[in-house]
Short mmCIF file of C-alpha atoms and ligand atoms in Angstrom, two decimals:
data_model
loop_
_atom_site.label_atom_id
_atom_site.label_comp_id
_atom_site.label_asym_id
_atom_site.label_seq_id
_atom_site.Cartn_x
_atom_site.Cartn_y
_atom_site.Cartn_z
CA MET A 1 18.13 -18.11 -3.16
CA SER A 2 17.69 -14.51 -4.26
CA GLU A 3 14.80 -12.56 -2.69
CA VAL A 4 13.94 -10.99 -6.05
CA LEU A 5 14.10 -12.84 -9.37
CA ILE A 6 14.96 -10.57 -12.28
CA ARG A 7 14.99 -11.73 -15.89
CA ARG A 8 13.84 -10.58 -19.28
CA THR A 9 12.65 -11.92 -22.57
CA ALA A 10 13.42 -10.14 -25.85
CA SER A 11 11.10 -7.26 -25.03
CA VAL A 12 9.66 -7.68 -21.52
CA GLY A 13 11.30 -7.31 -18.12
CA HIS A 14 10.03 -9.68 -15.43
CA ILE A 15 10.47 -9.03 -11.69
CA SER A 16 9.25 -11.64 -9.19
CA LEU A 17 9.26 -11.15 -5.41
CA ASN A 18 10.77 -14.26 -3.85
CA ARG A 19 10.72 -14.17 -0.07
CA PRO A 20 8.03 -16.79 0.54
CA LYS A 21 8.67 -17.24 4.28
CA ALA A 22 7.57 -13.61 4.84
CA LEU A 23 4.80 -13.51 2.23
CA HIS A 24 7.28 -11.54 0.07
CA ALA A 25 7.35 -8.58 2.47
CA LEU A 26 9.87 -6.06 1.12
CA THR A 27 13.34 -5.58 2.54
CA GLN A 28 15.59 -2.64 1.67
CA ALA A 29 17.76 -4.96 -0.46
CA MET A 30 14.69 -6.10 -2.42
CA CYS A 31 13.64 -2.48 -3.05
CA GLU A 32 17.14 -1.63 -4.25
CA ALA A 33 17.36 -4.68 -6.53
CA ILE A 34 13.97 -3.89 -8.12
CA SER A 35 14.89 -0.22 -8.55
CA ALA A 36 18.25 -1.15 -10.17
CA ALA A 37 16.50 -3.35 -12.75
CA LEU A 38 13.85 -0.71 -13.49
CA LEU A 39 16.50 2.00 -13.90
CA GLU A 40 18.48 -0.22 -16.28
CA TRP A 41 15.39 -0.98 -18.39
CA ARG A 42 14.03 2.57 -18.30
CA GLY A 43 16.29 3.77 -21.11
CA ASP A 44 16.53 0.42 -22.94
CA THR A 45 14.42 0.76 -26.09
CA ASP A 46 14.19 -3.05 -26.38
CA VAL A 47 12.19 -3.28 -23.15
CA ALA A 48 8.52 -2.57 -23.95
CA ALA A 49 6.86 -3.52 -20.64
CA VAL A 50 7.57 -4.87 -17.15
CA ILE A 51 5.76 -7.71 -15.37
CA LEU A 52 5.69 -7.55 -11.57
CA ASP A 53 4.57 -10.65 -9.64
CA HIS A 54 5.66 -13.13 -6.95
CA ALA A 55 7.56 -16.38 -7.44
CA GLU A 56 7.20 -19.26 -5.01
CA GLY A 57 4.23 -19.97 -2.74
CA ARG A 58 1.41 -17.63 -1.84
CA GLY A 59 1.53 -14.01 -2.99
CA PHE A 60 1.70 -11.19 -3.59
CA CYS A 61 3.38 -8.98 -0.96
CA ALA A 62 2.44 -8.63 2.74
CA GLY A 63 4.11 -5.26 3.24
CA GLY A 64 7.52 -4.19 4.42
CA ASP A 65 10.06 -5.52 6.87
CA VAL A 66 8.45 -3.75 9.82
CA ALA A 67 10.01 -6.12 12.37
CA MET A 68 13.41 -4.76 11.28
CA VAL A 69 12.11 -1.18 11.44
CA ARG A 70 10.88 -1.80 14.98
CA ARG A 71 14.29 -3.12 16.09
CA SER A 72 15.89 -0.09 14.45
CA ALA A 73 13.59 2.28 16.33
CA LEU A 74 14.41 0.56 19.62
CA GLU A 75 18.15 0.08 19.04
CA ASP A 76 19.68 2.55 16.56
CA GLY A 77 17.49 5.64 16.75
CA GLY A 78 15.57 4.58 13.65
CA ALA A 79 18.41 5.12 11.14
CA ALA A 80 18.01 1.71 9.46
CA GLY A 81 14.23 2.13 9.45
CA ARG A 82 14.45 5.50 7.70
CA ALA A 83 16.92 4.07 5.17
CA PHE A 84 14.40 1.33 4.37
CA PHE A 85 11.51 3.75 3.83
CA HIS A 86 13.72 6.08 1.79
CA ALA A 87 14.57 3.18 -0.57
CA GLU A 88 10.98 1.89 -0.67
CA TYR A 89 9.48 5.31 -1.47
CA ARG A 90 12.09 5.86 -4.21
CA LEU A 91 10.91 2.59 -5.76
CA ASN A 92 7.24 3.64 -5.40
CA HIS A 93 8.03 6.93 -7.15
CA LEU A 94 10.10 5.24 -9.88
CA LEU A 95 7.14 2.96 -10.66
CA PHE A 96 4.70 5.89 -10.60
CA THR A 97 6.77 7.85 -13.13
CA TYR A 98 7.89 4.84 -15.20
CA PRO A 99 7.66 5.53 -18.94
CA LYS A 100 6.66 1.94 -19.87
CA PRO A 101 3.62 -0.11 -18.93
CA VAL A 102 3.99 -2.11 -15.72
CA ILE A 103 1.63 -5.05 -15.17
CA ALA A 104 1.24 -5.94 -11.47
CA PHE A 105 -0.26 -9.32 -10.56
CA MET A 106 -1.98 -8.99 -7.15
CA ASP A 107 -2.55 -12.73 -6.87
CA GLY A 108 -2.83 -13.04 -3.08
CA VAL A 109 -2.21 -10.83 -0.05
CA THR A 110 -1.53 -7.27 -1.25
CA MET A 111 -1.00 -5.07 1.78
CA GLY A 112 1.06 -2.01 2.64
CA GLY A 113 4.28 -2.31 0.66
CA GLY A 114 2.56 -4.57 -1.88
CA VAL A 115 0.00 -1.85 -2.53
CA GLY A 116 2.84 0.59 -3.15
CA LEU A 117 4.23 -1.71 -5.85
CA ALA A 118 0.92 -2.52 -7.55
CA LEU A 119 -1.02 0.75 -7.61
CA PRO A 120 1.42 2.80 -9.72
CA GLY A 121 1.18 0.12 -12.45
CA ARG A 122 -0.87 0.92 -15.57
CA TYR A 123 -2.37 -2.61 -15.35
CA ARG A 124 -3.31 -4.08 -11.96
CA ILE A 125 -4.61 -7.64 -12.02
CA ALA A 126 -6.89 -8.93 -9.28
CA THR A 127 -7.75 -12.63 -8.93
CA GLU A 128 -9.91 -14.86 -6.72
CA ASN A 129 -6.90 -14.93 -4.34
CA THR A 130 -6.51 -11.15 -3.95
CA LEU A 131 -6.67 -9.86 -0.38
CA PHE A 132 -6.05 -6.12 -0.39
CA ALA A 133 -5.62 -3.83 2.63
CA MET A 134 -3.89 -0.82 4.06
CA PRO A 135 -3.67 -2.19 7.64
CA GLU A 136 -1.17 0.24 9.16
CA GLY A 137 -3.68 1.25 11.84
CA ALA A 138 -3.09 -2.18 13.37
CA ILE A 139 0.62 -1.45 13.91
CA GLY A 140 0.61 2.27 14.72
CA LEU A 141 2.17 3.30 11.41
CA PHE A 142 0.12 5.27 8.81
CA PRO A 143 -1.10 4.63 5.25
CA ASP A 144 2.08 5.16 3.25
CA VAL A 145 3.66 4.02 -0.05
CA GLY A 146 1.58 6.69 -1.81
CA ALA A 147 -1.72 5.95 -0.05
CA GLY A 148 -2.18 9.69 0.48
CA TRP A 149 -2.29 9.97 -3.33
CA TYR A 150 -4.38 6.90 -4.21
CA LEU A 151 -6.94 6.55 -1.43
CA PRO A 152 -8.48 10.05 -1.51
CA ARG A 153 -8.94 9.60 -5.28
CA LEU A 154 -11.22 6.57 -4.86
CA GLN A 155 -14.96 7.16 -5.16
CA GLY A 156 -16.87 8.58 -2.20
CA GLN A 157 -15.37 7.80 1.21
CA ILE A 158 -13.89 4.39 0.28
CA GLY A 159 -10.32 5.61 0.86
CA LYS A 160 -11.07 6.93 4.34
CA PHE A 161 -12.95 3.71 5.10
CA LEU A 162 -9.93 1.59 4.08
CA ALA A 163 -7.52 3.71 6.13
CA LEU A 164 -9.60 3.88 9.33
CA THR A 165 -10.85 0.27 9.42
CA SER A 166 -7.93 -1.65 7.80
CA ALA A 167 -10.73 -3.41 5.85
CA ARG A 168 -9.66 -6.25 3.60
CA LEU A 169 -10.98 -6.23 0.05
CA ASP A 170 -11.23 -9.22 -2.25
CA GLY A 171 -10.45 -9.20 -5.96
CA ALA A 172 -13.99 -8.34 -7.03
CA GLU A 173 -14.02 -5.36 -4.67
CA CYS A 174 -10.64 -4.21 -5.98
CA LEU A 175 -12.00 -4.22 -9.53
CA TRP A 176 -15.23 -2.47 -8.52
CA SER A 177 -13.35 0.31 -6.70
CA GLY A 178 -10.77 0.84 -9.46
CA LEU A 179 -7.85 -0.40 -7.36
CA ALA A 180 -7.54 -3.17 -9.98
CA THR A 181 -7.97 -2.72 -13.74
CA HIS A 182 -8.70 -6.37 -14.62
CA TYR A 183 -10.01 -9.52 -12.93
CA LEU A 184 -8.49 -12.82 -14.05
CA LEU A 185 -8.82 -16.29 -12.58
CA SER A 186 -5.41 -17.34 -11.24
CA GLU A 187 -5.40 -20.36 -13.57
CA ARG A 188 -5.15 -17.90 -16.47
CA LEU A 189 -2.18 -15.89 -15.18
CA ALA A 190 0.56 -18.04 -16.70
CA GLU A 191 -1.08 -17.71 -20.11
CA ALA A 192 -1.47 -13.94 -19.67
CA LYS A 193 2.23 -13.51 -18.84
CA LEU A 194 3.24 -15.69 -21.81
CA GLN A 195 1.10 -13.67 -24.21
CA ILE A 196 2.32 -10.34 -22.81
CA ALA A 197 5.92 -11.47 -23.26
CA GLU A 198 5.13 -12.39 -26.88
CA SER A 199 3.03 -9.31 -27.68
CA PRO A 200 3.86 -6.44 -25.32
CA SER A 201 2.08 -4.00 -27.64
CA GLU A 202 -1.20 -5.91 -27.09
CA ILE A 203 -1.38 -5.94 -23.28
CA GLU A 204 -4.87 -4.44 -23.14
CA ALA A 205 -6.27 -7.00 -25.61
CA VAL A 206 -4.50 -9.93 -23.92
CA LEU A 207 -5.91 -9.00 -20.51
CA SER A 208 -9.42 -8.26 -21.80
CA ASP A 209 -9.52 -11.61 -23.62
CA LEU A 210 -8.41 -13.60 -20.57
CA ALA A 211 -10.48 -11.67 -18.01
CA SER A 212 -13.45 -13.20 -16.17
CA GLU A 213 -16.62 -11.74 -14.73
CA PRO A 214 -15.97 -11.33 -10.97
CA PRO A 215 -18.56 -12.24 -8.34
CA PRO A 216 -20.64 -9.30 -6.99
CA ALA A 217 -18.62 -6.82 -4.92
CA ARG A 218 -19.76 -6.65 -1.27
CA LEU A 219 -18.33 -3.14 -1.18
CA ALA A 220 -20.92 -1.97 -3.73
CA ARG A 221 -23.71 -2.93 -1.33
CA ASN A 222 -22.06 -0.96 1.49
CA ALA A 223 -20.98 2.08 -0.53
CA GLU A 224 -23.97 4.23 0.44
CA ARG A 225 -23.43 3.82 4.19
CA ILE A 226 -19.65 4.12 3.85
CA ASP A 227 -20.13 7.47 2.10
CA ARG A 228 -22.56 8.61 4.78
CA LEU A 229 -20.84 7.39 7.97
CA PHE A 230 -17.24 8.10 6.92
CA ALA A 231 -18.07 11.61 5.65
CA PRO A 232 -16.97 13.51 8.81
CA ASP A 233 -13.53 15.13 8.60
CA THR A 234 -12.51 14.13 12.11
CA LEU A 235 -11.94 10.78 13.82
CA GLU A 236 -14.30 11.83 16.60
CA GLY A 237 -16.95 12.62 13.97
CA VAL A 238 -16.63 9.23 12.25
CA LEU A 239 -16.77 7.38 15.59
CA GLU A 240 -19.89 9.34 16.56
CA ALA A 241 -21.59 8.69 13.21
CA LEU A 242 -20.90 4.95 13.49
CA ALA A 243 -22.06 4.85 17.13
CA ASN A 244 -25.34 6.62 16.25
CA ASP A 245 -26.21 4.25 13.39
CA PRO A 246 -28.43 1.32 14.47
CA SER A 247 -27.20 -1.16 11.85
CA GLU A 248 -25.17 -4.25 12.71
CA TRP A 249 -22.71 -3.22 10.00
CA ALA A 250 -22.02 0.13 11.70
CA GLY A 251 -21.46 -1.64 15.02
CA LYS A 252 -18.86 -3.92 13.45
CA GLU A 253 -17.06 -1.04 11.72
CA LEU A 254 -17.15 1.03 14.93
CA LYS A 255 -15.27 -1.79 16.67
CA ALA A 256 -12.79 -1.91 13.79
CA VAL A 257 -12.09 1.85 13.86
CA ALA A 258 -12.00 2.10 17.67
CA SER A 259 -9.51 -0.79 18.02
CA LYS A 260 -6.94 0.76 15.68
CA CYS A 261 -4.22 3.21 16.69
CA PRO A 262 -5.85 6.65 17.28
CA ALA A 263 -2.68 8.52 16.26
CA THR A 264 -2.53 6.55 12.98
CA ALA A 265 -6.15 7.51 12.22
CA LYS A 266 -5.63 11.21 12.87
CA VAL A 267 -2.38 11.24 10.88
CA ALA A 268 -4.19 9.53 7.99
CA LEU A 269 -7.02 12.09 7.98
CA ARG A 270 -4.61 15.02 7.96
CA GLU A 271 -2.40 13.26 5.39
CA PHE A 272 -5.37 12.87 3.04
CA ALA A 273 -6.33 16.53 3.52
CA GLU A 274 -2.78 17.80 2.88
CA SER A 275 -2.23 15.45 -0.06
CA ALA A 276 -5.07 17.16 -1.91
CA ALA A 277 -2.69 20.11 -2.30
CA THR A 278 0.45 18.20 -3.35
CA ARG A 279 1.65 19.12 -6.82
CA ASP A 280 3.00 15.72 -7.83
CA PHE A 281 3.85 12.27 -6.55
CA ALA A 282 7.36 13.31 -5.50
CA GLU A 283 5.90 15.91 -3.16
CA GLU A 284 3.51 13.25 -1.84
CA MET A 285 6.35 10.86 -1.05
CA ALA A 286 8.41 13.62 0.60
CA LEU A 287 5.39 14.32 2.83
CA GLU A 288 4.93 10.63 3.65
CA TYR A 289 8.64 10.21 4.41
CA ARG A 290 8.39 12.92 7.08
CA LEU A 291 5.47 11.03 8.59
CA ALA A 292 7.37 7.73 8.44
CA ALA A 293 10.44 9.23 10.13
CA ARG A 294 8.26 10.47 13.02
CA MET A 295 5.78 7.60 13.27
CA ILE A 296 8.38 4.80 13.56
CA MET A 297 9.87 6.54 16.63
CA ARG A 298 6.54 6.76 18.47
CA PRO A 299 5.93 4.03 21.07
CA ASP A 300 2.68 3.09 19.26
CA PHE A 301 4.70 1.64 16.36
CA ALA A 302 6.90 -0.62 18.50
CA GLU A 303 3.78 -1.63 20.45
CA GLY A 304 1.70 -2.32 17.34
CA VAL A 305 4.36 -4.46 15.64
CA ARG A 306 4.88 -6.26 18.95
CA ALA A 307 1.17 -7.04 19.22
CA VAL A 308 0.71 -8.14 15.59
CA LEU A 309 4.03 -9.67 14.49
CA VAL A 310 6.27 -10.31 17.55
CA ASP A 311 4.07 -11.58 20.41
CA LYS A 312 1.01 -11.98 18.17
CA ASP A 313 -1.39 -11.29 21.07
CA ASN A 314 -3.29 -8.71 18.96
CA ALA A 315 -3.77 -6.64 22.11
CA PRO A 316 -1.87 -3.38 21.57
CA ALA A 317 -1.98 -0.71 24.29
CA TRP A 318 -2.17 2.56 22.33
CA ASN A 319 -0.92 5.82 23.82
CA PRO A 320 -2.88 8.06 23.51
CA ALA A 321 -5.63 5.47 23.81
CA THR A 322 -8.45 7.66 22.51
CA ALA A 323 -9.14 10.04 19.63
CA GLU A 324 -9.39 13.00 22.04
CA GLY A 325 -5.90 12.25 23.37
CA VAL A 326 -4.25 12.89 20.00
CA THR A 327 -3.75 16.67 19.96
CA GLY A 328 -3.14 19.13 17.18
CA GLU A 329 0.31 19.87 18.65
CA MET A 330 1.23 16.18 18.34
CA LEU A 331 0.15 16.19 14.71
CA ASP A 332 2.04 19.43 13.99
CA ALA A 333 5.25 17.80 15.23
CA ILE A 334 4.65 14.69 13.08
CA PHE A 335 3.98 16.76 9.93
CA ALA A 336 6.81 19.27 10.41
CA PRO A 337 9.50 19.37 7.70
CA LEU A 338 12.73 17.48 8.36
CA PRO A 339 16.11 19.20 8.37
CA LEU A 340 16.87 19.88 4.70
CA GLN A 341 19.59 17.23 4.33
CA GLU A 342 17.27 14.57 5.81
CA GLU A 343 14.31 15.17 3.45
CA TRP A 344 13.32 12.46 0.93
CA THR A 345 14.44 12.86 -2.68
CA PRO A 346 13.49 10.79 -5.75
CA PHE A 347 15.90 9.12 -8.16
CA PRO A 348 17.17 11.63 -10.73
CA ALA A 349 14.84 11.71 -13.76
C1 QUE B 401 -0.48 -4.31 9.55
C2 QUE B 401 0.60 -3.98 8.78
C3 QUE B 401 1.54 -4.94 8.39
C4 QUE B 401 1.34 -6.26 8.81
C5 QUE B 401 0.26 -6.59 9.59
C6 QUE B 401 -0.64 -5.62 9.95
C7 QUE B 401 2.70 -4.64 7.60
C8 QUE B 401 3.60 -5.71 7.30
C9 QUE B 401 3.35 -7.01 7.77
C10 QUE B 401 4.20 -8.14 7.57
C11 QUE B 401 3.64 -9.41 7.44
C12 QUE B 401 4.46 -10.54 7.30
C13 QUE B 401 5.82 -10.40 7.30
C14 QUE B 401 6.38 -9.14 7.43
C15 QUE B 401 5.58 -8.02 7.58
O1 QUE B 401 2.23 -7.23 8.49
O2 QUE B 401 2.90 -3.48 7.17
O3 QUE B 401 7.72 -9.00 7.44
O4 QUE B 401 6.63 -11.49 7.19
O5 QUE B 401 4.69 -5.42 6.58
O6 QUE B 401 -1.72 -5.93 10.71
O7 QUE B 401 0.78 -2.71 8.38
#
């Protein structure tokens, strides 16, 4: 069975992730198949919109094929891993610059690679099943797939909070923070897709009509302390602010931040700072591709994927183990440009 289902009605393209045994985590072949369909439809005046969802089983998309990337880092110098990220980031950029409305249905786990597919869409549907996160700190990677563009643009310090804690948001929190544009009960999704296929010029009205009032967003209650305690520009500063706050909440978040990969956290903070100066999304993805090429070759990445996905002991041994151990020289090497012929490039416009 194909890992991506691609079909179209008279006027709507429909792409469904279909790798249920891996929660639809993206492979390079899936990225290339999705990109090929989008490129074909891009200039087809009959295609008015594109629906992006998952097929069988639970959704939406757990990330990328990081077990493969780990093997590549350990066995072939990372060449296959870099090829995967190059293809994935091209897809992320194609979606970001797509001239037609894309409707992404985040009906389930939406992490890492799934975030990169959903966030560039003009319409991003959350449901009662949505579980959203950028959890790369758990595997020694870094917030990629355009996170350096999206997360710093969220209100207050929410983006930094998501990157440093790997916090999981539900559908209501996604809507509240602007990560999602609409909240629909999952029982209404089939009807929404049917109506969009029939009336692709009425997407906004279809979604507004079928939307439901979400439950209160927990994140709204915590926004004030997130903005206060995640305000420092450095990892050491955030850890200190959390440690000095007497609340139970701060204690829990301190544990979350301190257990994640220190190098990931420092790369994320510098990524967010540098992304403020990027001219466009292509420059953002070129920056992130440099980071990916370096981060997958660090021992923290093999160790993190081992701990979370291979041995599943959830006990990674990070090196450096502390914020202070991650030096500016280490970060300079991770952020340095690649040789010109190895830099990331988008699909031709
Ligand atoms: C952090 C991550 C990822 C993760 C777990 C984390 C990630 C990712 C996967 C994943 C999950 C299921 C699969 C798969 C990959 O898990 O990026 O191939 O079948 O892709 O804690 O960043």
